[in-house]
Amino acid sequence: MFLDLVSNIALFFHMAEQILILDFGSQYTQLIARRVRELNVYCEIHPFNKIPALSANTKGIILSGSPCSVRDADSPDVDFSAFGKIPVLGVCYGAQLMAHKSGGTVLPSQMREYGRARLTTVDHHNELLKEISLDSQVWMSHADTIATIPDKFDVIASTSSVKIAAFKLKGERMYGIQFHPEVTHTTEGKNLLRNFVVHICGCAQDWTPNQFVESTIDGLKKKLGNDKVVMALSGGVDSTVAAMLIHKAIGKNLYCIFVDNGLLRKNEFDQVLISYKGMGLNIKGVDSKNKFYASLNGLSEPEAKRKAIGKTFIEVFDEESHLLSDVKWLGQGTIYPDVIESVSVKGPSATIKSHHNVGGLPEKMKLKVVEPLNTLFKDEVRLVGKTLGIDPVILGRHPFPGPGLGIRILGEITAEKVRILQQAGAMLLPVYSVGVMGDERTYEQVAALRAVVSVDGMTADWAHLPHEFLSEMSSDIINQVKGVNRVVYDISSKPPATIEWE
């Protein structure tokens, strides 16, 4: 499914060039793609064991990291000879695999190699390391290390504890680095990736939002023809931008539905319907609160709740689509992180969560899926929305997960818990604590506040909000929200935590 989703949308572009990223299972793989996209270069992620046919359009190959060890008997592997003369950059596991298969030695690290490090030597004559400063900060994240490499390799960078931090195969455009240039903690990582993608691979940096809009609308016209599409709208960026792309392609043949699943923020149902006025979309509001509450009754486990919400969404759309004649497609606002985080096959990134937009539809629904954004990251979606002329208020709307408060209420969902939590950026914990209000003791629930700073949704740092503001929020919640007597603030970053709690 993962390969098909990416390949289908790629047909829209007729790209002259692209970078191929092979996924060996690292949770950072999508960040590599994100950084390459920032350089206005199109790229695709494919599992290491499902490599697409290479052509003149494949300008370079990047090998991702992995939770595996090259010393394991069944570790992910590729045939480097199949790449021909295409430039290759191995990152962490990818570099270790290159060294291992060439006769080098990869051993367990003798000391902890996770976190920030500094480059103590840099070969500035090497094209990969131009504009990379001596003492530049890099991010290490590996349990193994490259101990030796054969004579046909040159060491081009080191840290105080990692002698072979970067290397190059003599006479070939093949490079390996044991640090992660894709994470923001590697301060000059974007320069390194630019050196590889632009200078070594020769990419023209001509993949832009304007090109995406034109190519996608043209592709949608060809794909959908005169067919009718039914689509869910949430008021968020992803579904709105996807709907506008489809609307630009097929006009009145797009039918939009906004479902009140009983898990929205306060007054959100009415506010969203108002925000869509004047956009030319056929939109219908559907009250399905009771149906969702019934499907969630008795469920506490996060994945079970997500699947129940997704299943109920499908049932609602099935019912609504039958009220329309000859509908053949279901439009969805799935974006690239939704696809990647929902995939679990041998090798590629371990599943973090299931997503109700990903995973197919029951046969009885008889609708095909169209997902015009499933190769874009969140900030790319906003740029496309801006190109389409969508209201900045919608594009800048506070992010809200597809399953809504269903994954911000830890434990079982009830209408009363929803009432307590109908505010942005808070989690309701299945924890009760003793409190004192006036002369009375209370025994009520705990609310955890969550605010993060993130560009792409794949990494995030907790927002360093002023203590005075947090104090005011805590006081307001405890005084005004009946059922909560304790407020805590989440100071976890992603990774290792996720943005949502479930």
Short mmCIF file of C-alpha atoms in Angstrom, two decimals:
data_model
loop_
_atom_site.label_atom_id
_atom_site.label_comp_id
_atom_site.label_asym_id
_atom_site.label_seq_id
_atom_site.Cartn_x
_atom_site.Cartn_y
_atom_site.Cartn_z
CA MET A 1 0.00 0.00 0.00
CA PHE A 2 2.77 2.42 0.99
CA LEU A 3 4.57 1.99 -2.32
CA ASP A 4 1.36 2.39 -4.32
CA LEU A 5 0.37 5.60 -2.50
CA VAL A 6 3.69 7.23 -3.28
CA SER A 7 3.97 5.93 -6.84
CA ASN A 8 0.42 6.91 -7.83
CA ILE A 9 0.84 10.55 -6.85
CA ALA A 10 4.28 10.64 -8.48
CA LEU A 11 2.60 9.95 -11.82
CA PHE A 12 1.11 13.46 -11.59
CA PHE A 13 4.44 15.20 -11.74
CA HIS A 14 6.42 13.95 -14.75
CA MET A 15 9.46 14.93 -12.75
CA ALA A 16 12.71 15.45 -14.66
CA GLU A 17 14.73 14.51 -11.59
CA GLN A 18 14.35 13.11 -8.11
CA ILE A 19 16.27 11.77 -5.13
CA LEU A 20 15.48 8.23 -4.03
CA ILE A 21 15.55 7.62 -0.25
CA LEU A 22 15.77 3.98 0.83
CA ASP A 23 14.13 3.30 4.18
CA PHE A 24 15.91 0.82 6.46
CA GLY A 25 13.58 1.50 9.39
CA SER A 26 14.76 4.75 10.96
CA GLN A 27 12.14 7.05 12.48
CA TYR A 28 14.23 9.87 10.98
CA THR A 29 13.77 8.68 7.37
CA GLN A 30 10.93 11.11 6.69
CA LEU A 31 13.07 13.96 8.00
CA ILE A 32 15.64 13.26 5.32
CA ALA A 33 12.89 13.67 2.74
CA ARG A 34 11.71 16.84 4.45
CA ARG A 35 15.17 18.42 4.26
CA VAL A 36 15.58 17.48 0.60
CA ARG A 37 12.18 19.04 -0.16
CA GLU A 38 13.34 22.23 1.54
CA LEU A 39 15.95 22.44 -1.22
CA ASN A 40 13.11 22.45 -3.82
CA VAL A 41 14.11 18.99 -4.98
CA TYR A 42 11.52 16.23 -5.33
CA CYS A 43 12.25 12.99 -3.49
CA GLU A 44 10.50 9.75 -2.64
CA ILE A 45 10.90 7.24 0.19
CA HIS A 46 10.81 3.55 -0.73
CA PRO A 47 11.42 0.45 1.38
CA PHE A 48 14.92 -0.98 0.92
CA ASN A 49 13.36 -4.24 -0.31
CA LYS A 50 11.03 -2.57 -2.84
CA ILE A 51 13.38 -0.39 -4.85
CA PRO A 52 11.70 1.09 -7.95
CA ALA A 53 13.30 0.93 -11.36
CA LEU A 54 16.17 3.41 -11.61
CA SER A 55 16.44 5.74 -14.59
CA ALA A 56 18.14 8.89 -15.75
CA ASN A 57 15.62 10.76 -13.59
CA THR A 58 17.13 9.23 -10.44
CA LYS A 59 19.82 11.77 -9.63
CA GLY A 60 20.94 10.39 -6.28
CA ILE A 61 20.25 7.80 -3.59
CA ILE A 62 20.22 8.32 0.18
CA LEU A 63 20.33 5.34 2.54
CA SER A 64 18.57 5.93 5.87
CA GLY A 65 19.46 4.86 9.37
CA SER A 66 17.94 1.80 11.03
CA PRO A 67 17.27 0.27 14.46
CA CYS A 68 19.02 -2.87 13.14
CA SER A 69 22.71 -3.79 13.19
CA VAL A 70 24.61 -4.80 10.06
CA ARG A 71 26.05 -7.61 12.20
CA ASP A 72 22.64 -9.26 12.49
CA ALA A 73 22.05 -12.25 10.23
CA ASP A 74 18.76 -10.92 8.83
CA SER A 75 19.64 -7.21 8.77
CA PRO A 76 18.36 -5.05 5.86
CA ASP A 77 20.60 -5.21 2.81
CA VAL A 78 20.86 -3.82 -0.73
CA ASP A 79 22.92 -4.59 -3.81
CA PHE A 80 25.11 -1.53 -4.33
CA SER A 81 26.13 -2.68 -7.79
CA ALA A 82 22.54 -2.09 -8.94
CA PHE A 83 23.01 1.65 -8.38
CA GLY A 84 25.58 2.00 -11.16
CA LYS A 85 27.21 5.43 -11.18
CA ILE A 86 24.36 7.18 -9.31
CA PRO A 87 25.73 9.17 -6.31
CA VAL A 88 25.00 7.51 -2.96
CA LEU A 89 24.95 8.96 0.57
CA GLY A 90 24.71 6.52 3.47
CA VAL A 91 23.41 7.94 6.76
CA CYS A 92 24.25 6.08 10.01
CA TYR A 93 23.13 2.49 9.27
CA GLY A 94 23.45 3.27 5.56
CA ALA A 95 27.08 4.27 6.08
CA GLN A 96 27.76 1.20 8.22
CA LEU A 97 26.25 -1.04 5.55
CA MET A 98 28.49 0.53 2.90
CA ALA A 99 31.57 -0.04 5.07
CA HIS A 100 30.54 -3.56 6.10
CA LYS A 101 29.89 -4.76 2.54
CA SER A 102 33.19 -3.27 1.35
CA GLY A 103 35.28 -5.20 3.87
CA GLY A 104 35.30 -2.71 6.73
CA THR A 105 34.61 -3.55 10.38
CA VAL A 106 31.47 -2.51 12.22
CA LEU A 107 31.49 -3.18 15.96
CA PRO A 108 29.34 -2.32 19.00
CA SER A 109 30.21 1.15 20.26
CA GLN A 110 32.57 1.10 23.22
CA MET A 111 31.10 4.31 24.57
CA ARG A 112 27.73 6.01 24.31
CA GLU A 113 27.27 7.61 20.88
CA TYR A 114 23.91 9.29 21.20
CA GLY A 115 23.37 13.03 21.19
CA ARG A 116 25.44 16.07 20.33
CA ALA A 117 29.04 15.81 19.15
CA ARG A 118 31.55 18.15 17.49
CA LEU A 119 33.53 17.60 14.31
CA THR A 120 37.22 17.71 15.25
CA THR A 121 38.49 17.16 11.70
CA VAL A 122 36.86 18.19 8.42
CA ASP A 123 38.21 17.71 4.89
CA HIS A 124 37.09 20.97 3.35
CA HIS A 125 38.46 19.89 -0.03
CA ASN A 126 35.81 17.20 -0.21
CA GLU A 127 32.67 18.30 -2.08
CA LEU A 128 30.35 16.84 0.57
CA LEU A 129 31.82 18.96 3.36
CA LYS A 130 32.13 22.37 1.73
CA GLU A 131 30.84 25.09 4.09
CA ILE A 132 30.90 22.63 7.01
CA SER A 133 32.76 24.30 9.87
CA LEU A 134 35.42 22.74 12.02
CA ASP A 135 33.84 22.13 15.44
CA SER A 136 30.40 22.02 13.80
CA GLN A 137 27.75 20.34 15.97
CA VAL A 138 26.36 17.03 14.72
CA TRP A 139 23.84 14.54 16.13
CA MET A 140 24.85 10.95 16.76
CA SER A 141 22.34 8.12 17.28
CA HIS A 142 23.82 4.65 16.92
CA ALA A 143 24.75 1.58 18.97
CA ASP A 144 27.35 0.38 16.43
CA THR A 145 30.31 2.22 15.01
CA ILE A 146 32.60 1.84 11.99
CA ALA A 147 35.92 0.69 13.46
CA THR A 148 37.90 0.22 10.23
CA ILE A 149 37.46 0.87 6.53
CA PRO A 150 39.46 -0.52 3.58
CA ASP A 151 42.16 1.50 1.79
CA LYS A 152 39.77 2.43 -1.01
CA PHE A 153 37.93 4.71 1.46
CA ASP A 154 39.10 8.13 2.67
CA VAL A 155 38.12 9.43 6.12
CA ILE A 156 36.79 12.97 5.58
CA ALA A 157 35.49 13.88 9.08
CA SER A 158 35.94 12.79 12.70
CA THR A 159 34.72 13.63 16.18
CA SER A 160 36.57 13.19 19.46
CA SER A 161 35.05 9.75 19.97
CA VAL A 162 34.20 8.67 16.40
CA LYS A 163 37.28 8.50 14.16
CA ILE A 164 35.30 7.61 11.04
CA ALA A 165 32.44 10.11 11.26
CA ALA A 166 32.38 10.52 7.47
CA PHE A 167 34.08 8.82 4.54
CA LYS A 168 34.24 8.75 0.73
CA LEU A 169 34.91 5.89 -1.65
CA LYS A 170 37.93 6.88 -3.76
CA GLY A 171 37.11 7.57 -7.40
CA GLU A 172 33.36 7.17 -6.80
CA ARG A 173 30.53 9.49 -5.73
CA MET A 174 29.72 7.34 -2.71
CA TYR A 175 29.76 8.82 0.79
CA GLY A 176 28.94 7.70 4.29
CA ILE A 177 28.29 9.68 7.49
CA GLN A 178 27.66 8.28 10.97
CA PHE A 179 25.73 11.36 12.14
CA HIS A 180 22.26 12.56 11.13
CA PRO A 181 22.24 15.68 8.91
CA GLU A 182 18.45 15.70 8.75
CA VAL A 183 17.82 16.63 12.40
CA THR A 184 18.00 20.25 13.53
CA HIS A 185 20.58 19.34 16.18
CA THR A 186 23.10 18.95 13.33
CA THR A 187 23.49 22.67 12.85
CA GLU A 188 24.97 22.56 9.34
CA GLY A 189 23.15 19.45 8.19
CA LYS A 190 21.21 21.34 5.53
CA ASN A 191 24.50 22.54 4.02
CA LEU A 192 25.73 18.95 3.81
CA LEU A 193 22.52 17.75 2.16
CA ARG A 194 22.67 20.70 -0.26
CA ASN A 195 26.21 19.72 -1.18
CA PHE A 196 25.08 16.19 -1.95
CA VAL A 197 21.74 16.90 -3.64
CA VAL A 198 22.65 20.04 -5.60
CA HIS A 199 26.40 19.98 -6.19
CA ILE A 200 27.14 16.24 -6.30
CA CYS A 201 23.84 14.98 -7.77
CA GLY A 202 23.26 18.09 -9.89
CA CYS A 203 19.57 18.64 -9.06
CA ALA A 204 18.10 21.86 -10.45
CA GLN A 205 15.98 22.86 -7.40
CA ASP A 206 12.87 23.52 -9.50
CA TRP A 207 10.20 21.61 -7.53
CA THR A 208 7.89 24.34 -6.15
CA PRO A 209 4.35 24.73 -4.74
CA ASN A 210 3.21 26.30 -8.02
CA GLN A 211 4.45 23.30 -9.96
CA PHE A 212 2.78 20.94 -7.49
CA VAL A 213 -0.58 22.73 -7.81
CA GLU A 214 -0.51 22.76 -11.61
CA SER A 215 0.63 19.14 -11.95
CA THR A 216 -1.75 17.83 -9.29
CA ILE A 217 -4.84 19.56 -10.67
CA ASP A 218 -3.97 18.30 -14.14
CA GLY A 219 -3.46 14.78 -12.77
CA LEU A 220 -6.74 14.90 -10.84
CA LYS A 221 -8.64 15.96 -13.96
CA LYS A 222 -7.26 12.97 -15.83
CA LYS A 223 -7.78 10.57 -12.93
CA LEU A 224 -11.29 11.62 -11.91
CA GLY A 225 -12.80 12.80 -15.19
CA ASN A 226 -16.52 13.38 -14.63
CA ASP A 227 -16.68 11.12 -11.56
CA LYS A 228 -18.19 12.32 -8.30
CA VAL A 229 -16.11 12.54 -5.11
CA VAL A 230 -17.34 12.64 -1.52
CA MET A 231 -14.91 14.05 1.03
CA ALA A 232 -14.62 14.73 4.73
CA LEU A 233 -13.74 18.24 5.84
CA SER A 234 -12.47 19.04 9.32
CA GLY A 235 -11.73 22.74 9.09
CA GLY A 236 -8.04 21.94 9.27
CA VAL A 237 -5.29 22.66 6.78
CA ASP A 238 -4.92 19.20 5.25
CA SER A 239 -8.53 18.42 4.37
CA THR A 240 -9.20 21.99 3.21
CA VAL A 241 -6.22 22.13 0.85
CA ALA A 242 -6.99 18.66 -0.50
CA ALA A 243 -10.62 19.64 -1.08
CA MET A 244 -9.64 22.81 -2.94
CA LEU A 245 -7.30 20.87 -5.23
CA ILE A 246 -10.07 18.41 -6.05
CA HIS A 247 -12.58 21.26 -6.42
CA LYS A 248 -10.26 23.02 -8.89
CA ALA A 249 -10.17 19.79 -10.90
CA ILE A 250 -13.84 18.67 -10.89
CA GLY A 251 -15.88 21.61 -9.53
CA LYS A 252 -19.43 20.77 -8.49
CA ASN A 253 -18.76 17.02 -8.64
CA LEU A 254 -17.07 17.28 -5.25
CA TYR A 255 -19.44 16.77 -2.28
CA CYS A 256 -18.01 17.66 1.14
CA ILE A 257 -19.19 16.45 4.52
CA PHE A 258 -18.26 17.80 7.94
CA VAL A 259 -19.02 15.33 10.71
CA ASP A 260 -19.61 16.23 14.32
CA ASN A 261 -18.02 13.18 15.92
CA GLY A 262 -18.57 14.44 19.45
CA LEU A 263 -14.80 14.82 19.84
CA LEU A 264 -14.39 18.38 18.56
CA ARG A 265 -13.35 21.49 20.42
CA LYS A 266 -15.97 23.76 21.93
CA ASN A 267 -18.32 25.33 19.32
CA GLU A 268 -16.09 23.96 16.57
CA PHE A 269 -18.84 22.39 14.47
CA ASP A 270 -20.63 25.71 13.84
CA GLN A 271 -17.41 27.70 13.49
CA VAL A 272 -15.99 25.40 10.81
CA LEU A 273 -19.16 25.50 8.73
CA ILE A 274 -19.07 29.30 8.84
CA SER A 275 -15.39 29.40 7.81
CA TYR A 276 -16.12 27.51 4.58
CA LYS A 277 -18.72 29.97 3.33
CA GLY A 278 -17.65 31.64 0.10
CA MET A 279 -15.16 28.94 -0.94
CA GLY A 280 -17.48 27.32 -3.47
CA LEU A 281 -17.47 23.93 -1.78
CA ASN A 282 -20.61 21.80 -1.54
CA ILE A 283 -20.58 21.10 2.19
CA LYS A 284 -23.04 19.35 4.49
CA GLY A 285 -22.87 19.17 8.28
CA VAL A 286 -23.73 15.81 9.88
CA ASP A 287 -24.36 15.26 13.60
CA SER A 288 -23.01 11.79 14.47
CA LYS A 289 -21.98 12.33 18.09
CA ASN A 290 -24.02 9.49 19.52
CA LYS A 291 -22.79 7.03 16.93
CA PHE A 292 -19.16 7.75 17.79
CA TYR A 293 -19.76 7.58 21.55
CA ALA A 294 -21.41 4.19 21.09
CA SER A 295 -18.48 2.87 19.06
CA LEU A 296 -16.02 4.04 21.74
CA ASN A 297 -17.96 2.66 24.68
CA GLY A 298 -15.70 0.55 26.88
CA LEU A 299 -12.50 1.21 24.87
CA SER A 300 -9.38 2.51 26.63
CA GLU A 301 -6.42 1.27 24.53
CA PRO A 302 -5.16 4.01 22.13
CA GLU A 303 -5.04 1.91 18.96
CA ALA A 304 -8.46 0.44 19.67
CA LYS A 305 -9.92 3.94 20.01
CA ARG A 306 -8.25 5.15 16.79
CA LYS A 307 -9.56 2.16 14.87
CA ALA A 308 -13.06 2.57 16.28
CA ILE A 309 -13.09 6.24 15.28
CA GLY A 310 -11.80 5.39 11.80
CA LYS A 311 -14.34 2.61 11.36
CA THR A 312 -17.20 4.88 12.39
CA PHE A 313 -16.01 7.60 10.01
CA ILE A 314 -16.15 5.06 7.21
CA GLU A 315 -19.65 3.99 8.21
CA VAL A 316 -20.84 7.60 8.25
CA PHE A 317 -19.38 8.28 4.82
CA ASP A 318 -20.85 5.06 3.53
CA GLU A 319 -24.29 6.18 4.68
CA GLU A 320 -23.88 9.72 3.35
CA SER A 321 -22.48 8.60 0.00
CA HIS A 322 -25.56 6.44 -0.54
CA LEU A 323 -27.64 9.61 -0.34
CA LEU A 324 -25.76 10.81 -3.41
CA SER A 325 -26.01 9.15 -6.80
CA ASP A 326 -23.04 7.60 -8.63
CA VAL A 327 -20.30 8.64 -6.20
CA LYS A 328 -17.13 6.71 -7.06
CA TRP A 329 -14.37 8.29 -4.96
CA LEU A 330 -13.62 9.20 -1.36
CA GLY A 331 -11.31 12.22 -1.07
CA GLN A 332 -8.99 12.38 1.93
CA GLY A 333 -6.48 14.86 3.33
CA THR A 334 -3.83 12.26 4.09
CA ILE A 335 -0.32 13.75 4.20
CA TYR A 336 3.06 12.04 4.02
CA PRO A 337 3.65 11.63 7.79
CA ASP A 338 0.24 9.91 8.09
CA VAL A 339 1.33 7.37 5.49
CA ILE A 340 4.80 6.77 6.90
CA GLU A 341 3.71 6.50 10.52
CA SER A 342 1.03 3.98 9.59
CA VAL A 343 3.30 1.61 7.67
CA SER A 344 4.74 -1.53 9.24
CA VAL A 345 6.57 -3.98 7.00
CA LYS A 346 9.94 -5.63 7.44
CA GLY A 347 12.56 -2.90 7.34
CA PRO A 348 10.71 0.42 6.96
CA SER A 349 9.83 2.61 9.88
CA ALA A 350 8.09 0.88 12.76
CA THR A 351 4.43 1.84 13.14
CA ILE A 352 3.92 4.68 15.62
CA LYS A 353 0.15 4.80 15.26
CA SER A 354 -2.64 3.88 12.91
CA HIS A 355 -4.31 6.72 11.07
CA HIS A 356 -7.97 6.75 10.10
CA ASN A 357 -7.10 8.14 6.66
CA VAL A 358 -4.74 5.26 5.90
CA GLY A 359 -5.34 1.56 5.55
CA GLY A 360 -8.01 1.17 2.91
CA LEU A 361 -11.79 0.85 2.99
CA PRO A 362 -14.15 -2.08 3.43
CA GLU A 363 -15.22 -3.70 0.17
CA LYS A 364 -18.88 -2.91 0.82
CA MET A 365 -18.18 0.82 0.56
CA LYS A 366 -17.17 0.44 -3.10
CA LEU A 367 -15.40 3.80 -3.19
CA LYS A 368 -11.90 4.38 -4.49
CA VAL A 369 -9.63 6.74 -2.55
CA VAL A 370 -8.04 9.91 -3.88
CA GLU A 371 -5.36 11.56 -1.69
CA PRO A 372 -3.75 14.52 -3.48
CA LEU A 373 -1.50 15.46 -0.53
CA ASN A 374 -0.08 12.08 0.43
CA THR A 375 3.47 13.00 -0.57
CA LEU A 376 3.56 16.39 1.21
CA PHE A 377 4.65 17.41 4.68
CA LYS A 378 2.55 19.78 6.79
CA ASP A 379 4.42 22.98 5.98
CA GLU A 380 4.40 22.08 2.28
CA VAL A 381 0.62 21.72 2.49
CA ARG A 382 0.40 25.25 3.89
CA LEU A 383 2.52 26.59 1.01
CA VAL A 384 0.23 24.86 -1.48
CA GLY A 385 -2.78 26.33 0.34
CA LYS A 386 -1.27 29.79 0.05
CA THR A 387 -0.73 29.23 -3.67
CA LEU A 388 -4.41 28.28 -3.96
CA GLY A 389 -5.44 31.52 -2.21
CA ILE A 390 -7.00 29.88 0.85
CA ASP A 391 -7.78 32.18 3.79
CA PRO A 392 -4.72 32.55 6.07
CA VAL A 393 -7.04 32.02 9.07
CA ILE A 394 -7.67 28.44 7.90
CA LEU A 395 -4.03 27.83 6.95
CA GLY A 396 -2.88 29.04 10.36
CA ARG A 397 -5.53 27.18 12.33
CA HIS A 398 -4.34 25.49 15.50
CA PRO A 399 -3.47 21.86 14.62
CA PHE A 400 -5.90 19.24 15.86
CA PRO A 401 -5.57 15.46 15.45
CA GLY A 402 -7.97 13.58 13.19
CA PRO A 403 -9.38 11.47 16.05
CA GLY A 404 -9.89 14.71 18.01
CA LEU A 405 -10.32 14.55 21.76
CA GLY A 406 -10.55 10.79 21.45
CA ILE A 407 -6.77 10.60 21.81
CA ARG A 408 -6.45 13.47 24.26
CA ILE A 409 -8.70 11.77 26.77
CA LEU A 410 -6.58 8.95 28.09
CA GLY A 411 -8.73 5.95 28.87
CA GLU A 412 -12.41 5.49 28.10
CA ILE A 413 -14.34 8.26 26.30
CA THR A 414 -17.54 9.73 27.71
CA ALA A 415 -19.57 12.82 26.87
CA GLU A 416 -18.75 14.22 30.31
CA LYS A 417 -15.00 13.85 29.74
CA VAL A 418 -15.38 15.57 26.37
CA ARG A 419 -17.15 18.47 28.10
CA ILE A 420 -14.25 18.82 30.53
CA LEU A 421 -11.60 18.81 27.82
CA GLN A 422 -13.07 21.00 25.09
CA GLN A 423 -10.03 23.26 24.79
CA ALA A 424 -6.93 23.11 22.62
CA GLY A 425 -3.65 21.64 23.78
CA ALA A 426 -4.81 19.68 26.82
CA MET A 427 -4.96 16.01 27.75
CA LEU A 428 -7.34 14.52 30.30
CA LEU A 429 -5.50 11.88 32.32
CA PRO A 430 -7.12 8.80 33.86
CA VAL A 431 -5.62 9.95 37.16
CA TYR A 432 -7.48 11.36 40.15
CA SER A 433 -5.77 13.44 42.80
CA VAL A 434 -6.78 14.96 46.10
CA GLY A 435 -7.24 18.71 46.19
CA VAL A 436 -8.53 21.41 48.47
CA MET A 437 -11.11 23.96 47.34
CA GLY A 438 -12.25 26.28 50.06
CA ASP A 439 -12.96 24.19 53.12
CA GLU A 440 -13.64 21.05 51.09
CA ARG A 441 -11.39 18.29 49.90
CA THR A 442 -11.84 17.22 46.28
CA TYR A 443 -10.90 14.09 44.36
CA GLU A 444 -10.90 15.03 40.69
CA GLN A 445 -9.00 14.47 37.44
CA VAL A 446 -5.66 15.81 36.19
CA ALA A 447 -5.31 17.89 33.00
CA ALA A 448 -1.95 17.96 31.21
CA LEU A 449 -1.23 21.00 29.04
CA ARG A 450 0.78 20.43 25.85
CA ALA A 451 2.29 23.12 23.63
CA VAL A 452 5.03 22.43 21.09
CA VAL A 453 7.09 24.23 18.46
CA SER A 454 7.34 22.31 15.19
CA VAL A 455 7.81 23.03 11.49
CA ASP A 456 7.01 19.68 9.91
CA GLY A 457 5.31 17.65 12.63
CA MET A 458 8.02 15.00 12.54
CA THR A 459 10.08 16.59 15.31
CA ALA A 460 8.89 19.01 17.96
CA ASP A 461 10.24 20.78 21.01
CA TRP A 462 8.09 21.73 23.96
CA ALA A 463 7.24 25.41 24.02
CA HIS A 464 9.01 27.36 26.75
CA LEU A 465 5.97 29.32 27.86
CA PRO A 466 6.32 31.98 30.60
CA HIS A 467 5.67 30.71 34.11
CA GLU A 468 3.22 33.53 34.71
CA PHE A 469 1.13 32.43 31.72
CA LEU A 470 1.17 28.78 32.82
CA SER A 471 0.12 29.85 36.32
CA GLU A 472 -2.79 31.81 34.90
CA MET A 473 -3.86 28.88 32.70
CA SER A 474 -3.73 26.48 35.63
CA SER A 475 -5.81 28.79 37.77
CA ASP A 476 -8.40 29.39 35.04
CA ILE A 477 -8.80 25.68 34.28
CA ILE A 478 -9.14 24.61 37.91
CA ASN A 479 -11.58 27.41 38.68
CA GLN A 480 -13.70 27.15 35.55
CA VAL A 481 -13.61 23.49 34.48
CA LYS A 482 -15.61 21.37 36.85
CA GLY A 483 -13.98 17.96 37.35
CA VAL A 484 -10.30 19.07 37.24
CA ASN A 485 -8.33 20.02 40.35
CA ARG A 486 -4.73 19.64 39.13
CA VAL A 487 -2.90 20.90 36.01
CA VAL A 488 0.55 19.78 34.81
CA TYR A 489 2.66 20.93 31.84
CA ASP A 490 4.27 18.44 29.45
CA ILE A 491 7.97 19.26 28.77
CA SER A 492 8.74 16.28 26.52
CA SER A 493 10.11 16.71 22.98
CA LYS A 494 9.47 14.55 19.91
CA PRO A 495 11.40 12.30 19.76
CA PRO A 496 11.41 10.49 22.14
CA ALA A 497 7.79 11.43 22.95
CA THR A 498 5.10 12.16 20.35
CA ILE A 499 3.10 15.38 20.03
CA GLU A 500 -0.14 13.73 21.06
CA TRP A 501 -0.25 11.37 24.03
CA GLU A 502 -1.99 8.53 22.21
#
